[in-house]
Structure formats: C-alpha cells, structure tokens
CSV table of C-alpha atoms and ligand atoms in Angstrom, one decimal:
chain,number,residue,atom,x,y,z
A,1,MET,CA,270.3,362.9,77.4
A,2,THR,CA,271.6,362.4,80.9
A,3,MET,CA,270.3,360.4,83.8
A,4,LEU,CA,268.8,363.7,85.1
A,5,ASP,CA,266.4,363.6,82.2
A,6,ASP,CA,264.9,360.4,83.7
A,7,ILE,CA,263.6,362.3,86.7
A,8,GLU,CA,260.0,363.3,86.8
A,9,LYS,CA,260.2,365.4,90.0
A,10,ILE,CA,262.4,366.0,93.0
A,11,LEU,CA,260.7,365.1,96.2
A,12,ILE,CA,263.4,366.2,98.6
A,13,THR,CA,266.2,368.6,97.4
A,14,GLU,CA,269.8,368.2,98.2
A,15,GLU,CA,269.7,371.2,100.5
A,16,GLN,CA,266.6,369.9,102.4
A,17,LEU,CA,268.4,366.6,102.9
A,18,GLN,CA,271.5,368.2,104.2
A,19,VAL,CA,269.6,370.5,106.6
A,20,ARG,CA,267.5,367.6,108.0
A,21,ILE,CA,270.6,365.3,108.4
A,22,ARG,CA,272.3,368.0,110.4
A,23,ASP,CA,269.1,368.2,112.6
A,24,LEU,CA,269.1,364.4,113.0
A,25,ALA,CA,272.8,364.5,114.0
A,26,ALA,CA,272.0,367.1,116.6
A,27,GLU,CA,269.3,364.8,118.0
A,28,LEU,CA,271.8,361.9,118.2
A,29,ASN,CA,274.4,364.3,119.7
A,30,ALA,CA,271.9,365.0,122.5
A,31,ARG,CA,271.3,361.3,123.2
A,32,TYR,CA,274.8,359.8,123.2
A,33,THR,CA,278.1,360.7,124.9
A,34,ASP,CA,281.7,359.6,124.4
A,35,ASP,CA,281.2,357.0,127.1
A,36,ASP,CA,278.6,355.2,125.1
A,37,VAL,CA,280.8,354.6,122.0
A,38,PRO,CA,277.7,353.4,120.0
A,39,LEU,CA,278.0,351.2,117.0
A,40,LEU,CA,276.3,352.6,113.9
A,41,VAL,CA,275.1,349.7,111.8
A,42,CYS,CA,274.6,350.8,108.2
A,43,ILE,CA,272.3,348.6,106.2
A,44,LEU,CA,273.8,348.4,102.7
A,45,LYS,CA,273.5,349.5,100.1
A,46,GLY,CA,270.8,352.1,100.4
A,47,ALA,CA,271.9,353.7,103.6
A,48,VAL,CA,275.5,354.4,102.6
A,49,MET,CA,274.9,358.1,101.6
A,50,PHE,CA,272.8,358.8,104.7
A,51,LEU,CA,275.5,357.2,107.0
A,52,SER,CA,278.3,359.1,105.4
A,53,ASP,CA,276.7,362.5,105.6
A,54,LEU,CA,275.2,361.8,109.1
A,55,VAL,CA,278.5,360.8,110.8
A,56,ARG,CA,280.2,364.0,109.6
A,57,HIS,CA,278.0,365.9,112.1
A,58,LEU,CA,278.3,363.6,115.1
A,59,ASP,CA,280.4,364.8,118.0
A,60,PHE,CA,280.5,361.7,120.1
A,61,ARG,CA,282.9,358.8,119.7
A,62,HIS,CA,281.4,356.0,117.8
A,63,GLU,CA,282.2,353.1,115.5
A,64,MET,CA,280.7,352.0,112.2
A,65,ASP,CA,279.8,348.5,110.9
A,66,PHE,CA,277.9,347.2,107.9
A,67,MET,CA,275.3,344.6,107.1
A,68,VAL,CA,274.0,343.5,103.7
A,69,VAL,CA,270.5,341.8,103.8
A,70,SER,CA,268.3,340.7,101.0
A,71,SER,CA,264.6,340.7,101.2
A,72,TYR,CA,262.7,338.2,99.0
A,73,GLY,CA,259.4,339.2,97.5
A,74,SER,CA,257.7,339.5,94.1
A,75,GLY,CA,258.6,342.7,92.3
A,76,THR,CA,258.5,345.7,94.7
A,77,ARG,CA,256.7,343.8,97.5
A,78,SER,CA,258.8,342.6,100.4
A,79,SER,CA,257.8,339.1,101.7
A,80,GLY,CA,259.3,339.2,105.1
A,81,ILE,CA,261.8,336.5,104.3
A,82,VAL,CA,265.1,338.2,104.9
A,83,ARG,CA,268.6,336.7,104.5
A,84,ILE,CA,271.8,338.1,105.8
A,85,LEU,CA,274.4,338.3,103.0
A,86,LEU,CA,277.1,340.1,105.0
A,87,ASP,CA,277.0,340.1,108.8
A,88,LEU,CA,278.5,342.5,111.3
A,89,GLU,CA,282.2,342.3,112.1
A,90,ALA,CA,281.6,343.6,115.6
A,91,ASN,CA,280.3,341.7,118.6
A,92,ILE,CA,277.5,343.9,119.8
A,93,GLU,CA,276.9,342.2,123.2
A,94,GLY,CA,276.6,345.0,125.8
A,95,ARG,CA,277.0,347.7,123.1
A,96,HIS,CA,274.8,350.6,122.2
A,97,VAL,CA,273.6,350.1,118.6
A,98,ILE,CA,272.1,352.6,116.2
A,99,ILE,CA,270.7,351.0,113.0
A,100,VAL,CA,271.0,353.4,110.1
A,101,GLU,CA,268.5,352.8,107.3
A,102,ASP,CA,267.6,354.7,104.2
A,103,ILE,CA,263.9,353.8,104.1
A,104,ILE,CA,261.2,351.9,106.0
A,105,ASP,CA,258.5,350.7,103.7
A,106,THR,CA,256.6,347.5,104.8
A,107,GLY,CA,258.9,347.2,107.8
A,108,HIS,CA,259.8,343.5,107.1
A,109,THR,CA,263.5,344.2,106.6
A,110,LEU,CA,264.0,346.2,109.8
A,111,ASN,CA,261.8,343.9,111.8
A,112,TYR,CA,264.0,341.0,110.9
A,113,ILE,CA,267.2,342.9,111.6
A,114,LEU,CA,265.9,344.2,114.9
A,115,HIS,CA,265.0,340.8,116.2
A,116,ASN,CA,268.2,339.3,114.9
A,117,LEU,CA,270.3,341.9,116.6
A,118,GLU,CA,268.3,341.6,119.8
A,119,THR,CA,269.3,338.0,120.2
A,120,ARG,CA,272.9,339.2,120.5
A,121,HIS,CA,272.2,341.1,123.7
A,122,PRO,CA,273.2,344.7,122.9
A,123,ALA,CA,272.8,347.3,125.7
A,124,SER,CA,270.4,349.2,123.5
A,125,ILE,CA,269.2,349.5,119.9
A,126,ARG,CA,267.8,352.6,118.3
A,127,ILE,CA,266.8,353.1,114.7
A,128,ALA,CA,267.6,356.1,112.5
A,129,THR,CA,266.0,356.1,109.1
A,130,LEU,CA,266.2,358.9,106.5
A,131,LEU,CA,262.8,358.1,105.0
A,132,ASN,CA,259.6,356.6,106.4
A,133,LYS,CA,256.7,355.5,104.3
A,134,PRO,CA,254.1,354.8,106.9
A,135,SER,CA,251.3,354.2,104.4
A,136,ARG,CA,252.9,350.9,103.3
A,137,ARG,CA,253.6,349.5,106.7
A,138,GLU,CA,252.8,345.9,107.4
A,139,ILE,CA,254.8,345.5,110.6
A,140,PHE,CA,253.5,348.2,113.0
A,141,ASP,CA,255.5,347.8,116.2
A,142,ILE,CA,258.9,348.9,115.1
A,143,PRO,CA,260.2,351.6,117.4
A,144,VAL,CA,261.7,354.2,115.1
A,145,ASP,CA,263.6,356.8,117.1
A,146,PHE,CA,265.0,359.1,114.4
A,147,VAL,CA,263.2,359.9,111.2
A,148,GLY,CA,264.3,362.3,108.5
A,149,PHE,CA,261.2,362.6,106.3
A,150,GLU,CA,257.8,361.0,106.1
A,151,ILE,CA,257.1,360.4,102.4
A,152,PRO,CA,254.0,359.5,100.4
A,153,ASP,CA,253.6,356.1,98.7
A,154,GLU,CA,255.7,356.8,95.6
A,155,PHE,CA,258.7,354.9,94.3
A,156,VAL,CA,261.6,357.1,95.2
A,157,LEU,CA,265.3,356.9,94.3
A,158,GLY,CA,268.5,358.8,94.7
A,159,PHE,CA,270.7,359.5,97.7
A,160,GLY,CA,271.4,355.8,98.1
A,161,LEU,CA,268.1,354.5,96.9
A,162,ASP,CA,268.1,352.7,93.6
A,163,TYR,CA,266.0,351.6,90.7
A,164,ALA,CA,267.6,348.4,89.2
A,165,GLU,CA,270.8,349.2,91.1
A,166,GLN,CA,271.1,352.6,89.3
A,167,TYR,CA,270.5,356.3,90.3
A,168,ARG,CA,271.9,355.8,93.9
A,169,ASN,CA,274.4,358.6,93.2
A,170,LEU,CA,271.7,361.4,92.8
A,171,PRO,CA,272.2,364.0,95.5
A,172,PHE,CA,268.4,364.4,96.0
A,173,ILE,CA,265.4,362.1,96.5
A,174,GLY,CA,263.3,362.0,93.3
A,175,VAL,CA,260.7,360.1,91.3
A,176,LEU,CA,261.4,358.6,87.9
A,177,LYS,CA,259.4,359.3,84.8
A,178,PRO,CA,257.1,356.2,84.2
A,179,GLU,CA,258.6,355.5,80.8
A,180,VAL,CA,262.0,354.9,82.3
A,181,TYR,CA,261.0,351.8,84.1
A,182,THR,CA,260.9,349.9,80.8
A,183,HIS,CA,264.2,351.2,79.5
A,184,VAL,CA,266.7,350.7,82.3
A,185,ASN,CA,267.2,347.0,81.8
A,186,ASP,CA,267.1,347.1,78.0
B,1,PRP,C1,265.4,348.6,100.9
B,1,PRP,C2,265.7,349.5,102.0
B,1,PRP,C3,265.3,348.8,103.2
B,1,PRP,C4,264.2,347.9,102.7
B,1,PRP,C5,262.9,348.6,103.2
B,1,PRP,O1,266.5,347.8,100.7
B,1,PRP,O2,267.1,349.8,102.0
B,1,PRP,O3,266.4,347.9,103.7
B,1,PRP,O4,264.2,347.9,101.3
B,1,PRP,O5,261.8,347.8,102.7
B,1,PRP,P1,260.8,347.1,103.7
B,1,PRP,O6,260.5,348.0,104.9
B,1,PRP,O7,259.6,346.9,102.8
B,1,PRP,O8,261.4,345.8,104.2
B,1,PRP,P2,266.7,346.9,99.3
B,1,PRP,O9,266.3,345.5,99.6
B,1,PRP,O10,266.1,347.6,98.2
B,1,PRP,O11,268.3,346.9,99.2
B,1,PRP,P3,269.4,348.1,98.9
B,1,PRP,O12,269.4,349.0,100.2
B,1,PRP,O13,270.7,347.4,98.7
B,1,PRP,O14,268.9,348.9,97.7
C-alpha cells in the first residue's frame, strides 16, 4: 500500500495544473512590469506549491514573502476568527501586493488577510488563488483577480492542500477515499 492507494479520484491532473499555472503566470505578466516590483504574499502552508510553480513563469521583477495564519472553527468549518502566526517581513506601504492562496472556501481567511493588509496602505492588492469553491462562500465581496480552477464542494487535497497535515506533496488535486479519514490519525 502507498499513499496513492488512499486516493479515490483525481480532480485536476498534474498536467492540467501546470498548463493552467502557466496561463495564470501569463495573465500576471500582462498586468505587471519590472517597475512595479510587486510583492507576492504566499499564505502558508497550502499555497507553497502554487507559488513555487507560478513564479518560475513570471517575467517581471518581484519579491516573495510569507504569512502563516490559522483559522479557528469546528472541524472543517471556518469561523472567521483568524490569527496571524507569522507575519510578513516586508513593509508593504506603497507596494503592489499579490496574495497567493491555494483555495478560497468560505472566504473568511482571505477576507481577514485582505482587510489586515489594507490597513498597511499598499499601492494595490490583487488576489491569485489556485482553487475557488464558490458554493461554500460566506463572504461574497472578495475581489479575486486570478483563479486557476473553480471546483465543486468536495474535500480536496494534494498540491499543497492537506488532510491532517499529510498529502500536501501529491502533484495533483485529488479526493480521498472515505475510509481513509478514520485511519490517518490512528
Ligand atoms: C486553508 C487555505 C485557505 C483557507 C481557506 O488553509 O489555505 O487559507 O483554508 O478557507 P476559508 O476560505 O474557508 O477561510 P488552512 O487553514 O487549512 O491552512 P494550511 O494552508 O496551512 O493547510
């Protein structure tokens, strides 16, 4: 048995991910120039794979920084109470910021981050998310500028997304077999 045996189905293949990420990079390349030197803000841990593949196709000067946030809620539900565990090193006042996320689900996490970063007076903020799950949205007025894939309301993992901190390394986006949920923490 390997961890691949835990996967019920692949929702987005490795190739589909890579093709779409190149397209997203092209959209960003059309929006930014070397003069902007935007700061890509990667929201750890889920967005780490997306960021690292995305930046390889960017052709404008940019910088990277990282935030760790935790969202409190019961089980899989996000409560809207978000805490910053690791803040940016960079001062973003007057800077062009691109938030890089793996998934927008209820929208509570990104809503908090967006408002928090806005208080620091950046020149602009845009949002790039690999996955968007609009059917679960509770915060509706989040301006999302770059979206990789709209996905149905399924619990997805791989390519940075975890179940119980595992499976982030999978090169595709998949869905677990239901019986695995009870085993992982055994
Ligand atoms: C995930 C994801 C988003 C957030 C989206 O992070 O990376 O930040 O949840 O959910 P929401 O739209 O309902 O707020 P998670 O807290 O699982 O942390 P991780 O990225 O470290 O896995």
